[in-house]
PDB file of C-alpha atoms in Angstrom:
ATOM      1  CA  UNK O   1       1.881  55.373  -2.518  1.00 76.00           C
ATOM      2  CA  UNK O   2       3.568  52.247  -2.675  1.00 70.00           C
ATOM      3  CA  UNK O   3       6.867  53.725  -4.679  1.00 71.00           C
ATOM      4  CA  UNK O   4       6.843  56.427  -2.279  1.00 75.00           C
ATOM      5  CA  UNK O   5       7.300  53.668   0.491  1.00 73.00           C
ATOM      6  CA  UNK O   6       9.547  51.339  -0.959  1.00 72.00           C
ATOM      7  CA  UNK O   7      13.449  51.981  -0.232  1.00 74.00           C
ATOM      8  CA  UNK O   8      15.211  52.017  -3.784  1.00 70.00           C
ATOM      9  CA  UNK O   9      18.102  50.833  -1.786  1.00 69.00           C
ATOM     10  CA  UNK O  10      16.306  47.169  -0.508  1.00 70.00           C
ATOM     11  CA  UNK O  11      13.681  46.671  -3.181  1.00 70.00           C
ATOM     12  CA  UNK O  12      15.396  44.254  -4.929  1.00 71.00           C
ATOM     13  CA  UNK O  13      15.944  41.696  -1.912  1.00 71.00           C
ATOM     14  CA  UNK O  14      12.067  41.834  -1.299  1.00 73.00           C
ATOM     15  CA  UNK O  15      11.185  39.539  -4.483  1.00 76.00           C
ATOM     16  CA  UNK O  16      14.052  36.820  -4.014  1.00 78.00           C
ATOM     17  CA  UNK O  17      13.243  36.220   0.046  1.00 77.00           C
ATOM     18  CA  UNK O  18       9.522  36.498  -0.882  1.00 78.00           C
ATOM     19  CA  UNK O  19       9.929  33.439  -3.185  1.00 84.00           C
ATOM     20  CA  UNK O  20      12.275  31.518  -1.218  1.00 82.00           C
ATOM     21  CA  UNK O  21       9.705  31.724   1.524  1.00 81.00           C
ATOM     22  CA  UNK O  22       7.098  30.506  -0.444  1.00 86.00           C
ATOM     23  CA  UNK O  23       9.384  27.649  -2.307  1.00 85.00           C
ATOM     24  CA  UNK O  24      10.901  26.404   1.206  1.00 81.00           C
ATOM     25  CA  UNK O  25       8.221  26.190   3.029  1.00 82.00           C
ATOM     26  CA  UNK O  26       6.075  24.009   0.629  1.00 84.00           C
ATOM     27  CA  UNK O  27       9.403  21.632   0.751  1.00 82.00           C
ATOM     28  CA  UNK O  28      10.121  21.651   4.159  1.00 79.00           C
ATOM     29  CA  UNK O  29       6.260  20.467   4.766  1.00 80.00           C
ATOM     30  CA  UNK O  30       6.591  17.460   1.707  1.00 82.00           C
ATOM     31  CA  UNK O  31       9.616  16.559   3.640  1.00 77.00           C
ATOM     32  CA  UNK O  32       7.983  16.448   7.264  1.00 73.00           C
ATOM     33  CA  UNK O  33       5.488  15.062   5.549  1.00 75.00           C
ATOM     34  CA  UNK O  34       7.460  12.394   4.424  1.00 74.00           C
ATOM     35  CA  UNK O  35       8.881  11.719   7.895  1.00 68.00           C
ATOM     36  CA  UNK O  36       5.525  11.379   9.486  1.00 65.00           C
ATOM     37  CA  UNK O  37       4.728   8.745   6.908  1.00 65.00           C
ATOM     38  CA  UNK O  38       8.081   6.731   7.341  1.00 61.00           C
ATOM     39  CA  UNK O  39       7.778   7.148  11.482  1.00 57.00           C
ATOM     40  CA  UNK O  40       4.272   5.762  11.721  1.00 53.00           C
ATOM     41  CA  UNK O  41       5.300   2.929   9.780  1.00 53.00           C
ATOM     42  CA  UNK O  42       8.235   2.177  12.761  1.00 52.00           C
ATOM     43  CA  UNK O  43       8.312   1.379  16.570  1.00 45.00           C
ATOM     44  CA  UNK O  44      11.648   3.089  17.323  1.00 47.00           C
ATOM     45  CA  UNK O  45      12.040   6.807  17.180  1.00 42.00           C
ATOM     46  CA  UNK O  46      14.006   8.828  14.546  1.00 44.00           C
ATOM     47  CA  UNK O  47      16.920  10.436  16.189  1.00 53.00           C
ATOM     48  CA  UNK O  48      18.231  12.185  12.891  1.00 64.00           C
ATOM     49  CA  UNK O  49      15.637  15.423  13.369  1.00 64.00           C
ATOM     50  CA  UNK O  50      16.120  18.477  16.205  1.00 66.00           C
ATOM     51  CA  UNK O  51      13.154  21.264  16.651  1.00 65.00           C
ATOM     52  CA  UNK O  52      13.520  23.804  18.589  1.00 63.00           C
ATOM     53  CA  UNK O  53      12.065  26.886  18.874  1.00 63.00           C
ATOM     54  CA  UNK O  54      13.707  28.551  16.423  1.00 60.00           C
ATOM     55  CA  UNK O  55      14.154  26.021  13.510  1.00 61.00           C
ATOM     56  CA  UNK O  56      13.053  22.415  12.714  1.00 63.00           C
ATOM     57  CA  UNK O  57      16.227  20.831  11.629  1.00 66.00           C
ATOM     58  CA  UNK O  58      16.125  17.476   9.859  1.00 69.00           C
ATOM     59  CA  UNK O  59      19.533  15.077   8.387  1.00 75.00           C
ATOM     60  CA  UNK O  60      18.519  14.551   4.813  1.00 81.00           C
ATOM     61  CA  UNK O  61      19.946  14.853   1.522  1.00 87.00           C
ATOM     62  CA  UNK O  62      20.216  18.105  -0.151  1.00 90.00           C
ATOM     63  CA  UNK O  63      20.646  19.066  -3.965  1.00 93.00           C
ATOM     64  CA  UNK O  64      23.920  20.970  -4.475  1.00 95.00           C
ATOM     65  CA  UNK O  65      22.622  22.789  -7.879  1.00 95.00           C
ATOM     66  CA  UNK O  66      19.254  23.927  -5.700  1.00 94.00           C
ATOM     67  CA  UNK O  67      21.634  25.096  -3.026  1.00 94.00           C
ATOM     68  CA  UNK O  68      24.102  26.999  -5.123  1.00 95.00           C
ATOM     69  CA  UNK O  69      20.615  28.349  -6.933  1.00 95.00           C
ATOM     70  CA  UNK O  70      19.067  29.781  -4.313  1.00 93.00           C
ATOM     71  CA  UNK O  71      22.824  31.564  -2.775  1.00 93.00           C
ATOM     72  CA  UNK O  72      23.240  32.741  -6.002  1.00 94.00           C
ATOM     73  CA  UNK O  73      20.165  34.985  -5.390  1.00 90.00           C
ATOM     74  CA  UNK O  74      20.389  35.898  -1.962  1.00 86.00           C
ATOM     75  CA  UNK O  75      23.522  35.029  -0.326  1.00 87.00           C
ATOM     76  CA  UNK O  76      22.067  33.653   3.104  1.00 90.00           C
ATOM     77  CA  UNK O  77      19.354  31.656   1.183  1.00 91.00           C
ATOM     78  CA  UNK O  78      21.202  29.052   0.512  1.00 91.00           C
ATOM     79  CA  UNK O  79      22.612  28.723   3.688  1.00 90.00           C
ATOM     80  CA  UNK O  80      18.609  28.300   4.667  1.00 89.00           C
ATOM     81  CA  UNK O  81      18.425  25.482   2.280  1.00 89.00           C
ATOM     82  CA  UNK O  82      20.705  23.486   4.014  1.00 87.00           C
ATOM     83  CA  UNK O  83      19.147  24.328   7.770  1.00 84.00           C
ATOM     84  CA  UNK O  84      22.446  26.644   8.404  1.00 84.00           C
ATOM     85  CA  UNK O  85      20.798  29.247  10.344  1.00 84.00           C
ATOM     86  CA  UNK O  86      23.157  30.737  12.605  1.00 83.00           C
ATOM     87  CA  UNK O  87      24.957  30.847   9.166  1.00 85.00           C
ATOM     88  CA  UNK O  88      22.129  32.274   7.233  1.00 90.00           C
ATOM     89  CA  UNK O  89      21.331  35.017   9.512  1.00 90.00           C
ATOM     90  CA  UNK O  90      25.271  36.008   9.987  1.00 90.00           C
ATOM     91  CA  UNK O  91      25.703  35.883   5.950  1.00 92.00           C
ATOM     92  CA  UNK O  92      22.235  38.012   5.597  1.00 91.00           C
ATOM     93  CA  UNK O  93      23.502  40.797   8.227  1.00 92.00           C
ATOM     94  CA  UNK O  94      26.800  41.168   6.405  1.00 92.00           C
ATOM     95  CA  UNK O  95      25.442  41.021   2.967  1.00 91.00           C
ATOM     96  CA  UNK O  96      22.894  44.097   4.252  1.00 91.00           C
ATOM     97  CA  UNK O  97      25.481  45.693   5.332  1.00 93.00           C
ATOM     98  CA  UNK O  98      27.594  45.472   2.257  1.00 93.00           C
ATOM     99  CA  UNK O  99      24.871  46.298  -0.074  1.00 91.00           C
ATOM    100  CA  UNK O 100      23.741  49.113   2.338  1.00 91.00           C
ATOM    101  CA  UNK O 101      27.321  51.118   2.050  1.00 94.00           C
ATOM    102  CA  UNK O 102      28.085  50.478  -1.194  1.00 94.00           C
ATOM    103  CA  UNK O 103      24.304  51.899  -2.509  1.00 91.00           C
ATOM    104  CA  UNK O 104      25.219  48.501  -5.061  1.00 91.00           C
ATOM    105  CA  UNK O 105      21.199  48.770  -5.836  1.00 88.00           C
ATOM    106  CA  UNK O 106      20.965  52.137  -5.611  1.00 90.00           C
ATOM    107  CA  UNK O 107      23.098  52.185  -8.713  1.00 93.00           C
ATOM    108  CA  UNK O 108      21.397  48.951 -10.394  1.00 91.00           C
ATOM    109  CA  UNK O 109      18.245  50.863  -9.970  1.00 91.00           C
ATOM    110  CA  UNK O 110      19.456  53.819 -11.711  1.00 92.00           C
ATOM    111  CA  UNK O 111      21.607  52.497 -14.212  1.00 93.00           C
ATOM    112  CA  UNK O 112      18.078  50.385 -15.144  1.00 92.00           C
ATOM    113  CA  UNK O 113      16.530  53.344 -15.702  1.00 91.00           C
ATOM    114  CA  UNK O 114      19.085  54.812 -18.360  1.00 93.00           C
ATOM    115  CA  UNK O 115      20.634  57.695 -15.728  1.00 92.00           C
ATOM    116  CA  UNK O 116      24.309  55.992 -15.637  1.00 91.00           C
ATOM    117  CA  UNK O 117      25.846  59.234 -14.642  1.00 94.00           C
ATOM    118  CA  UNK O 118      23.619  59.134 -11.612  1.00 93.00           C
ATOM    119  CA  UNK O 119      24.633  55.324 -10.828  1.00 92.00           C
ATOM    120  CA  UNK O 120      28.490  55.512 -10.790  1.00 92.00           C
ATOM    121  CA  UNK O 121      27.879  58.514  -9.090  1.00 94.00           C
ATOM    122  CA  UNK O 122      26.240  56.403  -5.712  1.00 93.00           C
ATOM    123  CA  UNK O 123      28.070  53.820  -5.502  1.00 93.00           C
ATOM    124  CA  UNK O 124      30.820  53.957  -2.857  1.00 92.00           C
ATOM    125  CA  UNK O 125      33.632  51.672  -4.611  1.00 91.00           C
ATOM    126  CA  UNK O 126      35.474  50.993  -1.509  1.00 90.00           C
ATOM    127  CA  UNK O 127      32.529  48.352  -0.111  1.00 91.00           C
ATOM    128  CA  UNK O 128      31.718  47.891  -4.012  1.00 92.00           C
ATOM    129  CA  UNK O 129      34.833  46.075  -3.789  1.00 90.00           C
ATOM    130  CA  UNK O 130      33.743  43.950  -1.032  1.00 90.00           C
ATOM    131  CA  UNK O 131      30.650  42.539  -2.393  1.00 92.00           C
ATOM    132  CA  UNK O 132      32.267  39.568  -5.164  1.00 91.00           C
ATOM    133  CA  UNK O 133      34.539  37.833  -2.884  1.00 91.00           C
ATOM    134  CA  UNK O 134      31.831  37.914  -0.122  1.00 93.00           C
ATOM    135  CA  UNK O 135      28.884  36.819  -2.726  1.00 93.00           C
ATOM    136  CA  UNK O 136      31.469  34.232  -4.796  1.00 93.00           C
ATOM    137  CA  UNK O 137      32.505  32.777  -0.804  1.00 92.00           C
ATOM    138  CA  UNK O 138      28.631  32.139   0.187  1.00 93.00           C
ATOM    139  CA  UNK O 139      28.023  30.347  -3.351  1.00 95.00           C
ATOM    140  CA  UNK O 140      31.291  28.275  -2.362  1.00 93.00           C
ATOM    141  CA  UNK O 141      30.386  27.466   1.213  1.00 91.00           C
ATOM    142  CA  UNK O 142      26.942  26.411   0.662  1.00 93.00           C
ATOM    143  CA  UNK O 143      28.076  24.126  -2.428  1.00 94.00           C
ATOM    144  CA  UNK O 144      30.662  22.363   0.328  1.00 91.00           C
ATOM    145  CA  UNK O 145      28.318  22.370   3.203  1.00 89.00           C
ATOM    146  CA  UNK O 146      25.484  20.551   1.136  1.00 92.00           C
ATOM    147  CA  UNK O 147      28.271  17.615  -0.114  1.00 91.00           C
ATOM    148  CA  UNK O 148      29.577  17.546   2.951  1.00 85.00           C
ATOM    149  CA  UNK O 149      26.155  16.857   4.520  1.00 84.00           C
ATOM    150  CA  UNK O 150      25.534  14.444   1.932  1.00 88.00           C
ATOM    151  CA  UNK O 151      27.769  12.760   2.980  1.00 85.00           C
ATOM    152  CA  UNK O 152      26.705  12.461   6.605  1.00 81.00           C
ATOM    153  CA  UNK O 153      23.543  11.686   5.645  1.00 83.00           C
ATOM    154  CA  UNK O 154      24.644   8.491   3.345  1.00 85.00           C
ATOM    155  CA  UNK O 155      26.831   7.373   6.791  1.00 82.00           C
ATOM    156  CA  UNK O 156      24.211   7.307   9.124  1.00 80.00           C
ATOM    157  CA  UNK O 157      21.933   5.883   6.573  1.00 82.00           C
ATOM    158  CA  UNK O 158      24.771   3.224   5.843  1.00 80.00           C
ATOM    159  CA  UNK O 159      24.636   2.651   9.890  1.00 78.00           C
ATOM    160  CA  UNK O 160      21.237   2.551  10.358  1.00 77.00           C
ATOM    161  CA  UNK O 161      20.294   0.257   7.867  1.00 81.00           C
ATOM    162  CA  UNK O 162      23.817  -1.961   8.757  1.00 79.00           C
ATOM    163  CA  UNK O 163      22.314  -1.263  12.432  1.00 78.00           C
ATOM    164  CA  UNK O 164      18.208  -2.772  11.965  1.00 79.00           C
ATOM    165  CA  UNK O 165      17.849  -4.778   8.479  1.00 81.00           C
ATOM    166  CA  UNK O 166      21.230  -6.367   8.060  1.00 79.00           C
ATOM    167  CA  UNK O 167      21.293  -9.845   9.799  1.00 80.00           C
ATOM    168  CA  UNK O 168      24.278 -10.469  12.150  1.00 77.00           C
ATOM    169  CA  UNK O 169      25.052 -13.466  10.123  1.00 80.00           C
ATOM    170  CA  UNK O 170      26.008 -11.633   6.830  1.00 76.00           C
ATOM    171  CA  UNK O 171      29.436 -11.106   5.333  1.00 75.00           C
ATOM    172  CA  UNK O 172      30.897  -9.427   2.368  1.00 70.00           C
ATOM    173  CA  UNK O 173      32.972 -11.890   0.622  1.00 72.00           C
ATOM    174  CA  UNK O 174      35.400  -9.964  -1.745  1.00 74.00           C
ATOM    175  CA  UNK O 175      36.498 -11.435  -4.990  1.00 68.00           C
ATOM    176  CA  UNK O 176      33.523 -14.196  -5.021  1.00 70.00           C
ATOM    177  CA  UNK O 177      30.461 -14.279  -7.046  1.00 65.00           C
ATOM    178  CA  UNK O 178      27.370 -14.918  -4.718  1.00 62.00           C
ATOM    179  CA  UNK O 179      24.605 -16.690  -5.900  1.00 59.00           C
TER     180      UNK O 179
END
């Protein structure tokens, strides 16, 4: 009953979302974990987190491999990683789309099971021809975004530190050996 259900067309996105549900939201609860722990410890609040009621999104630092890893297998997924969800759910739409006109699993599925005839015969090349610079540009983008939010995490961690555990009295003095 189940293969009668199951749309050869989508069954291979099922298992990648399934397990980057499962992975991200066992890290997204060590990390608000994590904050909880750090905030108690503090009087003043932590301005570097935003919920809402459609995402809980948090400055921190991000893995570029785990990023590129996980937009490698779905292309909004990575996206996800890095709390990009306007992103995500634009990259997901168009990917659907793409993979929907071009049958692209429709032929995976047959050419899997040995009928190759059957798989060239699906696929519509014209949105074929779509899908690599669309799948190599999410891989790309997600790398970028996650540096570049690296980075914006290390600044206002630079400030905030500069900001409430750096006396006023300190200077850098360049060239000189402190002791």
């Amino acid at each position: 009953m189940a293969k009668e259900v199951l749309d050869v067309r989508y069954m291979h996105l099922y298992i990648p979302v399934y397990l980057f549900a499962i992975w991200d939201s066992y890290r997204t609860t060590v990390d608000l974990n994590k904050i909880y722990h750090l905030s108690g410890k503090k009087t003043d609040t932590l301005k570097t987190q935003k919920i809402n009621p459609f995402e809980i999104n948090y400055l921190d630092k991000r893995n570029p491999a785990t990023a590129v890893m996980w937009a490698m297998s779905i292309p909004s997924t990575g996206q996800l990683y890095i709390h990009r969800i306007a992103g995500a759910f634009f990259t997901l739409v168009m990917a659907v789309v793409l993979v929907h006109y071009s049958q692209f699993f429709a032929g995976i599925h047959y050419l899997l099971l040995g009928d190759s005839a059957k798989s060239t015969s699906v696929l519509d090349k014209q949105w074929l021809l779509y899908i690599p610079s669309f799948y190599l540009f999410t891989i790309y983008d997600t790398y970028i975004n996650t540096v570049e939010n690296n980075k914006l995490y290390e600044l206002e961690q630079r400030n905030y530190l500069k900001a409430n555990y750096q006396p006023k009295s300190f200077k850098v003095k360049k060239g000189k050996k402190v002791i």
